[in-house]
Coordinates of C-alpha atoms in Angstrom, one line a residue:
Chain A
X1 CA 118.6 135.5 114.4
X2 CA 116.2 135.0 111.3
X3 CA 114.4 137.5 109.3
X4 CA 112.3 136.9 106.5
X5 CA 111.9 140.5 104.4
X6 CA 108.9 139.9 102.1
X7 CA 109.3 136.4 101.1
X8 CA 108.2 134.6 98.1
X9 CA 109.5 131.3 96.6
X10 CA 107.4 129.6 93.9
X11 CA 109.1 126.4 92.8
X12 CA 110.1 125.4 89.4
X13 CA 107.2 124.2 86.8
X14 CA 104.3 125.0 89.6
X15 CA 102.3 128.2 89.4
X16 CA 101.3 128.4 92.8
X17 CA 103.6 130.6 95.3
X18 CA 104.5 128.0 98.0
X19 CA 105.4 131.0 100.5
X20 CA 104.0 134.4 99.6
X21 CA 105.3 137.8 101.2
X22 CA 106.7 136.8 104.4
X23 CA 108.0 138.9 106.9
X24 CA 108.9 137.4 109.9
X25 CA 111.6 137.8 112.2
X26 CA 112.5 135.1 115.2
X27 CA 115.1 136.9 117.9
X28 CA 118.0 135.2 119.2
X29 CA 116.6 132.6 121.8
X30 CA 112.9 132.3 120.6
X31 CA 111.2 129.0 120.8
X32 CA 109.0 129.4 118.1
X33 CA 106.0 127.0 116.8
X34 CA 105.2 126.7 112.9
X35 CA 102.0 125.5 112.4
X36 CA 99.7 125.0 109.5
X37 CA 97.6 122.2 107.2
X38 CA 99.7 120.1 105.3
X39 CA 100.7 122.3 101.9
X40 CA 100.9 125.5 103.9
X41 CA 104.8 126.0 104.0
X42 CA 106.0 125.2 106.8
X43 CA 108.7 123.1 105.4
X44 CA 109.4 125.6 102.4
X45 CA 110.5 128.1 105.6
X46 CA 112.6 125.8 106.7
X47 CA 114.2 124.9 103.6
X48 CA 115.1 128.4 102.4
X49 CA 116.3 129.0 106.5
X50 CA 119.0 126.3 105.2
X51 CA 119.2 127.4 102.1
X52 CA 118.3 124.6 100.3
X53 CA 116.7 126.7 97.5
X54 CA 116.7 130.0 97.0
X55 CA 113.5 132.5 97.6
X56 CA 111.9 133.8 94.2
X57 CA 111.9 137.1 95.5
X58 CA 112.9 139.0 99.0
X59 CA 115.8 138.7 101.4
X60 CA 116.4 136.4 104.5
X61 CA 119.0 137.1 107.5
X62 CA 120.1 133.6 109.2
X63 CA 122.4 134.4 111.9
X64 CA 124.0 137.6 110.6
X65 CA 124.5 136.4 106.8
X66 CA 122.3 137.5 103.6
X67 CA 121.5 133.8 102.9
X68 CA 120.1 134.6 99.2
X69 CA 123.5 136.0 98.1
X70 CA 125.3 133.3 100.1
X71 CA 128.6 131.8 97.4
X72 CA 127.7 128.1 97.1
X73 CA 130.9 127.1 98.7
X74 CA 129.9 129.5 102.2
X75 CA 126.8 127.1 102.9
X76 CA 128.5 124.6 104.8
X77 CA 129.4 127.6 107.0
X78 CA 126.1 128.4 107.5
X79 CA 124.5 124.9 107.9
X80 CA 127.5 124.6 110.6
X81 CA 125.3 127.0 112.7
X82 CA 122.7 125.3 112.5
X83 CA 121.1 121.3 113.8
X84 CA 118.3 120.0 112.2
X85 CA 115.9 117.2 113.8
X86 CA 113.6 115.4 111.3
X87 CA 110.7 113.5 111.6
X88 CA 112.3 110.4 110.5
X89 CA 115.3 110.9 112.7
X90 CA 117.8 110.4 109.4
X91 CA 119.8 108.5 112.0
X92 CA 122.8 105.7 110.1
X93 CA 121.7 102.4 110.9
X94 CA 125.1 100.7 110.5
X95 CA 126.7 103.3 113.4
X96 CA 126.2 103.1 117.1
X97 CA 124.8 106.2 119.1
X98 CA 128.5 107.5 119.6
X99 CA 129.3 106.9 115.9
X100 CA 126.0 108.4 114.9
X101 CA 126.6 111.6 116.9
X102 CA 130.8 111.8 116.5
X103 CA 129.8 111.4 112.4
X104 CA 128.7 114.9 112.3
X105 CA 131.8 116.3 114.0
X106 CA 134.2 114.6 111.8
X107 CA 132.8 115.4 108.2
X108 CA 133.6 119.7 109.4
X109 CA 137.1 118.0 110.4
X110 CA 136.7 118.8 114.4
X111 CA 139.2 117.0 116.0
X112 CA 139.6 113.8 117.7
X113 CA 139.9 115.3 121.1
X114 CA 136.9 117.6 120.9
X115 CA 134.8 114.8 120.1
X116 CA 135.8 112.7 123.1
X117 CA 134.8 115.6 125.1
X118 CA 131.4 116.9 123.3
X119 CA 129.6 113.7 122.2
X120 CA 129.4 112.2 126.1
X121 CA 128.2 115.4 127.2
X122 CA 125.9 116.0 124.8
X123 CA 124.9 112.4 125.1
X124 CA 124.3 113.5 128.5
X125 CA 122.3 116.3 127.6
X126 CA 119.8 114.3 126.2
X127 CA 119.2 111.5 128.6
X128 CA 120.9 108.8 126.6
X129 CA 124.3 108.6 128.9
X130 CA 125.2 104.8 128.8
X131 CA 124.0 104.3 125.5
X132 CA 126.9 105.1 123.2
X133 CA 127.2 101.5 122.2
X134 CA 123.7 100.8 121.1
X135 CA 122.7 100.4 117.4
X136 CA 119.5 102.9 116.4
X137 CA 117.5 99.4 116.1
X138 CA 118.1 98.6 119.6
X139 CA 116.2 101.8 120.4
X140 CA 112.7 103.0 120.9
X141 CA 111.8 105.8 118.7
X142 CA 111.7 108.3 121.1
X143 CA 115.7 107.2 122.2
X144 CA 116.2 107.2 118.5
X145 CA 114.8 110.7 118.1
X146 CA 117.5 112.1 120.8
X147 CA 120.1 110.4 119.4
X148 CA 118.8 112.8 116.3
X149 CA 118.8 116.0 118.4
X150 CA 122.3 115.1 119.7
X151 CA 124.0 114.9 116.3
X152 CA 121.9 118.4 115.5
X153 CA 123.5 119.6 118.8
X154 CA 126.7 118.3 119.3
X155 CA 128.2 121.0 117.4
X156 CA 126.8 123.9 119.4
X157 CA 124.7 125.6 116.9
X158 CA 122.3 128.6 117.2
X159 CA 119.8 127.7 115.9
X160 CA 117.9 124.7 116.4
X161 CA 115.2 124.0 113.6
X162 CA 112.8 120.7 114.1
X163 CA 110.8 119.3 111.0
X164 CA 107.7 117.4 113.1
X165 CA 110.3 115.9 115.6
X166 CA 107.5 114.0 117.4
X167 CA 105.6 113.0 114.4
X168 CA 106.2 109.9 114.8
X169 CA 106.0 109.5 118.4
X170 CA 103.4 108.6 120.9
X171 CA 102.2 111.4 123.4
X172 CA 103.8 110.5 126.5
X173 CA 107.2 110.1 124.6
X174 CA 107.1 113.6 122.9
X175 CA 106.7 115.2 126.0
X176 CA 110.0 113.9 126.8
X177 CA 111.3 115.1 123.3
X178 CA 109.7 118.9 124.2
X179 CA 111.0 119.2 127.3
X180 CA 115.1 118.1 126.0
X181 CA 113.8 121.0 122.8
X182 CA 112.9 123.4 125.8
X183 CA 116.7 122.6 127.9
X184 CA 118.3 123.4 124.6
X185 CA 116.2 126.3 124.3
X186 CA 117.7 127.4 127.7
X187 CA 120.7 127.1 126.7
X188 CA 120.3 130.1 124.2
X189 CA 119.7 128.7 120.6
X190 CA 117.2 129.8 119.2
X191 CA 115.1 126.7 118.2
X192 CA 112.0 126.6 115.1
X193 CA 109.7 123.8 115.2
X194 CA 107.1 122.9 112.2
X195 CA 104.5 121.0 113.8
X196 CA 100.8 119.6 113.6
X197 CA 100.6 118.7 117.2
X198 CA 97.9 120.6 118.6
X199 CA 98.3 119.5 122.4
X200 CA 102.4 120.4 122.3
X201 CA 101.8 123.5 121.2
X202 CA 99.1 124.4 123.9
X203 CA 101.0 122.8 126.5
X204 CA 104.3 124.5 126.1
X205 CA 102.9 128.3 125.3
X206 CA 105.3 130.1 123.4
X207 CA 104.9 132.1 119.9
X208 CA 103.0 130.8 117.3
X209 CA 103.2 131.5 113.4
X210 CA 100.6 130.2 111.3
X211 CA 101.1 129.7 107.9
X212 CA 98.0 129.1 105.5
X213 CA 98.5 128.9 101.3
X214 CA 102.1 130.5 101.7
X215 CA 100.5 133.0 104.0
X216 CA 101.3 134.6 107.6
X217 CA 98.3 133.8 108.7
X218 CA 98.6 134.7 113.0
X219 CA 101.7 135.0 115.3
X220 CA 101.2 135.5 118.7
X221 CA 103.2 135.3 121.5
X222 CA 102.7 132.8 124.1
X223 CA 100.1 131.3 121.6
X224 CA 98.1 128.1 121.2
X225 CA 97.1 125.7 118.2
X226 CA 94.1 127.7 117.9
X227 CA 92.9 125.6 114.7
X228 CA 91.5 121.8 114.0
Chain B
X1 CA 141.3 112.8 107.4
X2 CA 140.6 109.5 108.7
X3 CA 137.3 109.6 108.1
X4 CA 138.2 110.0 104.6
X5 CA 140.5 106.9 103.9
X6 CA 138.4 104.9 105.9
X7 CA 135.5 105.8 103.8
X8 CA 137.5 105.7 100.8
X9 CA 138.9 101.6 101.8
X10 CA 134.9 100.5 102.6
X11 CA 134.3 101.7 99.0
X12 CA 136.8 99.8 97.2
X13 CA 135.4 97.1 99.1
X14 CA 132.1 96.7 98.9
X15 CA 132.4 97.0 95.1
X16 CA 135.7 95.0 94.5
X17 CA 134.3 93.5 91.4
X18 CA 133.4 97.0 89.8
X19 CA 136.4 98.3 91.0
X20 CA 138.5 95.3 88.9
X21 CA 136.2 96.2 86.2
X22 CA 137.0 99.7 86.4
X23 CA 141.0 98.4 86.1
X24 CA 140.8 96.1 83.4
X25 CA 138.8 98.2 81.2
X26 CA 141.2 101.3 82.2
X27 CA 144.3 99.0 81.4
X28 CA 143.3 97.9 78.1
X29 CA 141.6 101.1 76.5
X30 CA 144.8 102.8 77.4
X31 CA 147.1 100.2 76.7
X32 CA 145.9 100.5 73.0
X33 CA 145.8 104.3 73.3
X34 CA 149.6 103.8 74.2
X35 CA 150.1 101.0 71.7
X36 CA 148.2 104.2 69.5
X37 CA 151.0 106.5 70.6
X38 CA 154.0 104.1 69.5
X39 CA 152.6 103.4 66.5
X40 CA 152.2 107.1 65.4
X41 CA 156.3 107.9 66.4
X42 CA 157.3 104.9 64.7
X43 CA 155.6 106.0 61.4
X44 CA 156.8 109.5 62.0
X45 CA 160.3 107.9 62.4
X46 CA 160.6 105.7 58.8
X47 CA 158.6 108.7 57.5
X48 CA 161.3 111.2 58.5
X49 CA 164.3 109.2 58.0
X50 CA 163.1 108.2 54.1
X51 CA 162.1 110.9 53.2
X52 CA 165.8 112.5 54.5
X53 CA 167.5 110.0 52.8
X54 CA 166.4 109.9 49.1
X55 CA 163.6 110.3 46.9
X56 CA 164.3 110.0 43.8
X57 CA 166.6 106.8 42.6
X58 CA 167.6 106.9 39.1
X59 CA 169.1 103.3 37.5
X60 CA 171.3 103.2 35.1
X61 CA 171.9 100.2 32.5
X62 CA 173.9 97.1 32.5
X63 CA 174.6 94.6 30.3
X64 CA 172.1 92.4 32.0
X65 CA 169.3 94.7 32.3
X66 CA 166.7 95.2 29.1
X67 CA 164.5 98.6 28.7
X68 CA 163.7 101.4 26.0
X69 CA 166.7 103.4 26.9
X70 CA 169.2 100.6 27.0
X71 CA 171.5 99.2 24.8
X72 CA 170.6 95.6 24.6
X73 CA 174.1 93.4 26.3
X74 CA 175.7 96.7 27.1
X75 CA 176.6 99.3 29.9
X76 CA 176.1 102.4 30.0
X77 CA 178.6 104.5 28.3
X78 CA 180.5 107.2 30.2
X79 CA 179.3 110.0 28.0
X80 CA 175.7 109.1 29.0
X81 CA 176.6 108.7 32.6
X82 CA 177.9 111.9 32.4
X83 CA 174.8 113.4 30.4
X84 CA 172.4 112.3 33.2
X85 CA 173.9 114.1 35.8
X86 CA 174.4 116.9 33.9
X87 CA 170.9 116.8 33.7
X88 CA 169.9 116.1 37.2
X89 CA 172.6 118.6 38.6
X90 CA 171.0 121.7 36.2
X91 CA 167.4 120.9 37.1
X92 CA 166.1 123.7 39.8
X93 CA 164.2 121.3 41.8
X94 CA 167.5 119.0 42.2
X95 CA 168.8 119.5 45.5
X96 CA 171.8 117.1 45.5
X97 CA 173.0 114.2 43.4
X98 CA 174.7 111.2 44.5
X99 CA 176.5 108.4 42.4
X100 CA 176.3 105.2 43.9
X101 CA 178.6 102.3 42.1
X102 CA 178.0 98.6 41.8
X103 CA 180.3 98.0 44.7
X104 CA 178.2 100.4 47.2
X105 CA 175.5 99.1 45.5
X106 CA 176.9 95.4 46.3
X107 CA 177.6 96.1 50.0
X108 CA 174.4 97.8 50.8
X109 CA 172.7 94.3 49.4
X110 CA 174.9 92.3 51.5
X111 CA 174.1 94.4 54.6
X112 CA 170.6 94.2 53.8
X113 CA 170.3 90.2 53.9
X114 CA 172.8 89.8 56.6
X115 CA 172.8 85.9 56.9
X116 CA 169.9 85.4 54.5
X117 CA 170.7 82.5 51.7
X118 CA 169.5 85.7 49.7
X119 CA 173.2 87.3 49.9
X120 CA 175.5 85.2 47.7
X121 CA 172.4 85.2 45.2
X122 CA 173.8 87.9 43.4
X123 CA 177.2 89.1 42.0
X124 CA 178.8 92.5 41.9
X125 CA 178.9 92.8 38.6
X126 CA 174.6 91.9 38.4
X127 CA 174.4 95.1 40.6
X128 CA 172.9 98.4 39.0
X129 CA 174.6 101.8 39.3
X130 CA 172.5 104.6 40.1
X131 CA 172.3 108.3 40.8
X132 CA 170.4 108.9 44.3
X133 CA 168.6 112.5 44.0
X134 CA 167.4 114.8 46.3
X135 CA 165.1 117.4 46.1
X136 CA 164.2 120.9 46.6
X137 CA 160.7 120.2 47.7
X138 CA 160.2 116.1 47.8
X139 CA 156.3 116.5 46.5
X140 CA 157.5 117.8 43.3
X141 CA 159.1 115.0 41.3
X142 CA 157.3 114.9 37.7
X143 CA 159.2 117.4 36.3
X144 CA 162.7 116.0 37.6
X145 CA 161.0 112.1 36.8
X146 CA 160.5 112.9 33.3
X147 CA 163.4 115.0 32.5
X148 CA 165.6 112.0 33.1
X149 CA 163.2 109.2 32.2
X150 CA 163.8 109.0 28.2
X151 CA 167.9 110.0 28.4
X152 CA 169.9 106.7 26.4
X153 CA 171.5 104.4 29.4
X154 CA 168.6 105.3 31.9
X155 CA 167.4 102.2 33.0
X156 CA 164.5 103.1 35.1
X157 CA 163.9 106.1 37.6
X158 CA 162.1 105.1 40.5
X159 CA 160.8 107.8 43.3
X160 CA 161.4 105.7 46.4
X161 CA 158.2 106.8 48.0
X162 CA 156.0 104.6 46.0
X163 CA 158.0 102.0 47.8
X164 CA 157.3 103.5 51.4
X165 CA 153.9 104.3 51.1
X166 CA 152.3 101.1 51.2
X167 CA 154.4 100.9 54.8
X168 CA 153.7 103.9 56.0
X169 CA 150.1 103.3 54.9
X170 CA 149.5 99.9 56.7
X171 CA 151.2 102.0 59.7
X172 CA 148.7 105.0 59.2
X173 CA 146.2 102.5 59.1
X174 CA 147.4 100.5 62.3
X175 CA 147.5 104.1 63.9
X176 CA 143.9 104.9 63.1
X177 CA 142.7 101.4 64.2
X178 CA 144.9 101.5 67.4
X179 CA 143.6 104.9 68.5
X180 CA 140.0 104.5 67.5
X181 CA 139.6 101.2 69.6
X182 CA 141.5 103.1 72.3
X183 CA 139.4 105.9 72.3
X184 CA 135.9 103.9 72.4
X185 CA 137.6 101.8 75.5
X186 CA 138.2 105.1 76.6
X187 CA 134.6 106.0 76.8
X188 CA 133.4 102.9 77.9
X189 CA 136.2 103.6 80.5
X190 CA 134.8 106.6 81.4
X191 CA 131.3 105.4 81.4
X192 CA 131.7 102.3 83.6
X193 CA 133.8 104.6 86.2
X194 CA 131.1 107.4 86.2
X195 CA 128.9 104.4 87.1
X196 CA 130.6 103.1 89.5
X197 CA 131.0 106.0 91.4
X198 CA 127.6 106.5 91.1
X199 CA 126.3 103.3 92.8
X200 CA 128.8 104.3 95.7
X201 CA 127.4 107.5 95.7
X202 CA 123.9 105.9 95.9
X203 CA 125.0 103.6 98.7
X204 CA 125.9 106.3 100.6
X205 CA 123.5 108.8 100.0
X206 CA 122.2 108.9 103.7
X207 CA 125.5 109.7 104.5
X208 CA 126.1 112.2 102.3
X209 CA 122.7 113.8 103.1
X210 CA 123.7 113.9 106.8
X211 CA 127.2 115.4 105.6
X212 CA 125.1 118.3 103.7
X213 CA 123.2 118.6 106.3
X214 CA 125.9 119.3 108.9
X215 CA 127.7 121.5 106.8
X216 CA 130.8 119.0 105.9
X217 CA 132.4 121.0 102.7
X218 CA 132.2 119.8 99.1
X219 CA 135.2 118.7 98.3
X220 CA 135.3 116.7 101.9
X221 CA 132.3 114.8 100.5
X222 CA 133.6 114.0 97.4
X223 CA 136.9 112.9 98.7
X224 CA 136.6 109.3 99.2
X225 CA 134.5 109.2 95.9
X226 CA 137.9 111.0 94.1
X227 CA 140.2 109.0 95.7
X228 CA 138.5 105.8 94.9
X229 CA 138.6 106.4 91.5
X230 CA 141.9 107.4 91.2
X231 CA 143.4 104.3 93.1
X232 CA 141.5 102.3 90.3
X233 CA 143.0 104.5 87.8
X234 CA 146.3 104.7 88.6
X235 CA 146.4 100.7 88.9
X236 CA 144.8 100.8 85.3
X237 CA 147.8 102.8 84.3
X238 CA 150.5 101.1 85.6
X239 CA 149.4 98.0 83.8
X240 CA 149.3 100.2 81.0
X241 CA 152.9 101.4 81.3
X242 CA 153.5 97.6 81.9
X243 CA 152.4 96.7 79.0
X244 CA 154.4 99.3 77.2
X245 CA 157.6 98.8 78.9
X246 CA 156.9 95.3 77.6
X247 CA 156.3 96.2 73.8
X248 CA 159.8 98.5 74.2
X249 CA 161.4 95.3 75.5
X250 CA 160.0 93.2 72.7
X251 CA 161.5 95.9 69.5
X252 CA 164.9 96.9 71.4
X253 CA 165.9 93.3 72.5
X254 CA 164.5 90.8 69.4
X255 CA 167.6 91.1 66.9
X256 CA 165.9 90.8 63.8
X257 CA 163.0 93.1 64.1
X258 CA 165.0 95.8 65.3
X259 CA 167.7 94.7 62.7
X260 CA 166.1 94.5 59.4
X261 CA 163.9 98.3 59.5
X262 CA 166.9 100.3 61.1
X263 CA 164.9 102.7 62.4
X264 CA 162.6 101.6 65.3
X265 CA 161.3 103.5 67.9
X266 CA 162.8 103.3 72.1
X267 CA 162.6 104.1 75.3
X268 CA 162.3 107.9 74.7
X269 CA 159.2 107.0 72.6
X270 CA 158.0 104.4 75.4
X271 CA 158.3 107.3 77.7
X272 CA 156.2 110.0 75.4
X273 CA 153.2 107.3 75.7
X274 CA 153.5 106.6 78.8
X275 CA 153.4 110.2 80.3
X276 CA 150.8 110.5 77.4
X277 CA 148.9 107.1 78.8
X278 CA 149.2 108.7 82.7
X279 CA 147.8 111.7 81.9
X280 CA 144.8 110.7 79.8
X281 CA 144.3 107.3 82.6
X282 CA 144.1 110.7 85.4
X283 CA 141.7 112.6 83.6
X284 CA 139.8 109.6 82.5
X285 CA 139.2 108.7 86.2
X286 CA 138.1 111.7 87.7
X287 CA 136.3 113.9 85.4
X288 CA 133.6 111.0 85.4
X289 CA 133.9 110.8 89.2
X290 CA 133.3 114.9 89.3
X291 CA 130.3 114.9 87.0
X292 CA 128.3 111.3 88.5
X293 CA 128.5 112.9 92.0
X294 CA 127.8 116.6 91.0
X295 CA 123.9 115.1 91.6
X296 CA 124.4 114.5 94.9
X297 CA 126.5 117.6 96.0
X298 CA 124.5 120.4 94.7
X299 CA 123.2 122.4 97.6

């Protein structure tokens, strides 16, 4: 679903590689864990999955396309294939919960009736059925967070990528978080998740890439933080 | 589609007062771009139908009028009359000649001062005859000037366009002035629109990051952005054209400016600058739009 063939990406005015030589490739359904100190690239992979910038040198594969040589005007297509949950949810404070999670349907033009249908059921999907109405501030941030992963749903992508979703959560509440990320996981996406927490990771035991200065540093199936 | 108008009517709204901005400034920059236009097809027009008409107009003398070549209390005699054009009709650069009596002479006065205490001034008899010359090639005059200038009964030779230039100068001039205020109003136009759109950008920049993120196409982002610039546009340019239908109004209806000049410009001209005014007032509006919110849309 993603491969990474000898990736490098060095940004613009700094010397220092920000991902160097990484090959990497996450199958179709893989719930895998990015960790790594702060600096390492774990949001450089993510970015260049989306295609934000391009990679200085080598190819990556992102559901079936050549994202490097992607036309400008195909990434919408791709980003259509894939929901993105960030730390700071990114929810619109002005919109309810429906609003919030319809918004994303209508600016790819899906129409009206397809939203009636898929934002209450994916409401559903995330444990927030009979909050539709609410405002973001009227939540907690761990409702807030899968009001997020329903607008990064709603759409059906396959892939699911996650930026620190529970960064900003206590424990308890990011178990809840994990588990809805695992459900969706069942449901066949394939889901990528940059993290730092250390007792997520060795609770839920799936594969593990390490980054370290740009560097594949460890990945190991069924895996654990392995690092303070 | 929706989404887009809805988005596109919250805009206008929350910035009303840079959206009338936007309109004013539009309306006057190209009302003087179109004022601009008129001006330029109204000098064309005199320029065109003078210089078609004569160039050259050579007086002859009268018992009334004194100069080097006249006889001092008498006309001109028919022998010189006839020596002039003999002159005029042999010179190569002569196109055609024209005799023009003291009675055409009278009734082109009269027609000129139309009701003017000006008209019974003058008698037909005070009246000058002339010979009206056309050229091969109106720039060259001298040679035909100065072949006629020192013939006995020649009163004076006058090239017409000395007369015209001063006009056609103050239009030139009027032109320039008109299009160069236009065209800075133009910019600032263009500036205050590109800012606009980018505060509106700015405001919505979570939305558009969502968009992005979601995979909403370009031009569906930029649509409420294009769209609210061109509603302020096009009102700019309908005040525009209003403002020009009204200066149209003003030339064909007032009897005495369109009477005295003859030739003054109409509605076919009024409709050249106002295609010219629509088409500027469109591009004006959304290749600012394009380039403020190019920022936010690059991938």
């Amino acid at each position: 679903m993603i491969r990474f063939d000898d990736v490098s990406k060095t940004y613009d005015g700094q010397r220092r590689a920000a991902l160097k030589n990484v090959d990497l490739e996450i199958e179709k359904g893989e719930f895998v864990f990015l960790v790594g100190q702060s600096g390492s690239g774990k949001s450089t992979f993510l970015r260049l999955v989306l295609r934000e910038y391009r990679p200085t040198r080598g190819r990556i594969f992102v559901a079936g396309r050549e994202v490097n040589r992607l036309h400008n005007w195909k990434i919408p297509g791709l980003r259509r294939q894939i929901g993105t949950v960030f730390q700071d949810f990114r929810l619109l404070p002005g919109k309810t919960v429906h609003e919030n999670v319809a918004f994303a349907l209508q600016v790819i033009g899906r129409s009206r009736k397809d939203i009636r249908q898929l934002v209450p059921e994916t409401l559903e999907l995330v444990g927030l059925e009979g909050k539709g109405d609410r405002l973001p501030e009227e939540l907690s941030g761990g409702e807030q967070q899968r009001v997020a992963i329903a607008r990064a749903f709603v759409n059906r992508p396959r892939i699911l990528i996650a930026d620190e979703p529970t960064g900003n959560l206590d424990p308890a509440t990011s178990v809840g978080i994990m588990k809805l990320l695992d459900r969706i996981n069942r449901t066949g996406a394939t889901v990528v998740m940059a993290t730092h927490d250390s007792s997520i990771v060795d609770q839920m035991r799936k594969r593990v890439v390490q980054l370290a200065d740009g560097v594949v540093v460890r990945d190991q199936v069924k895996g654990v933080y392995g690092y303070q | 589609m929706r989404h887009i108008f809805s988005e596109t009517w919250s805009g206008l709204r929350r910035h009303v007062t840079m959206v009338v901005a936007v309109v004013v400034t539009t309306f006057v920059s190209l009302t003087l771009f179109g004022a601009g236009l008129l001006v330029y097809q109204q000098a064309d027009l005199l320029k065109g139908r003078w210089y078609d008409r004569v160039e050259i107009s050579v007086f002859l003398c009268t018992q009334a009028t004194a100069g080097d070549n006249c006889t001092p209390g008498a006309d001109i005699t028919d022998a010189e009359r006839e020596q002039v054009r003999q002159t005029l009709e042999s010179n190569s650069e002569v196109a055609a000649v024209e005799f023009e009596t003291k009675e055409q002479a009278y009734a082109e006065f009269q027609e000129a001062f139309d009701g003017s205490p000006v008209q019974d001034s003058l008698t037909v008899d005070q009246m000058q005859e002339s010979f009206r010359v056309k050229l091969v090639d109106p720039a060259q005059f001298e040679g035909v000037v100065s072949a006629v200038a020192g013939l006995p009964g020649v009163q004076a030779v006058q090239d017409m366009r000395e007369y015209l230039q001063p006009l056609i100068g103050v239009l030139q001039a009027l032109q320039i002035a008109a299009m160069a205020t236009g065209g800075l109003l133009l910019l600032a136009a263009a500036l205050q629109i590109g800012n606009t759109i980018r505060m509106a950008a700015v405001a919505r920049r979570r939305e558009i990051g969502i968009m992005r993120l979601v995979g909403a196409g370009n031009l569906y982002i930029m649509a409420p952005f294009l769209l609210e610039s061109l509603i302020a546009g096009l009102l700019g340019i309908a005040l525009a054209c209003g403002a020009i239908v009204a200066m149209i109004l003003f030339l064909t209806a007032n009897p005495q400016v369109s009477l005295q000049a003859g030739a003054w410009i109409g509605w076919p001209e009024g409709i050249f600058a106002m295609v010219g005014v629509a088409i500027v007032g469109i591009v004006l509006s959304i290749v600012p739009t394009i380039i403020a919110t190019r920022r936010y849309l690059r991938v």
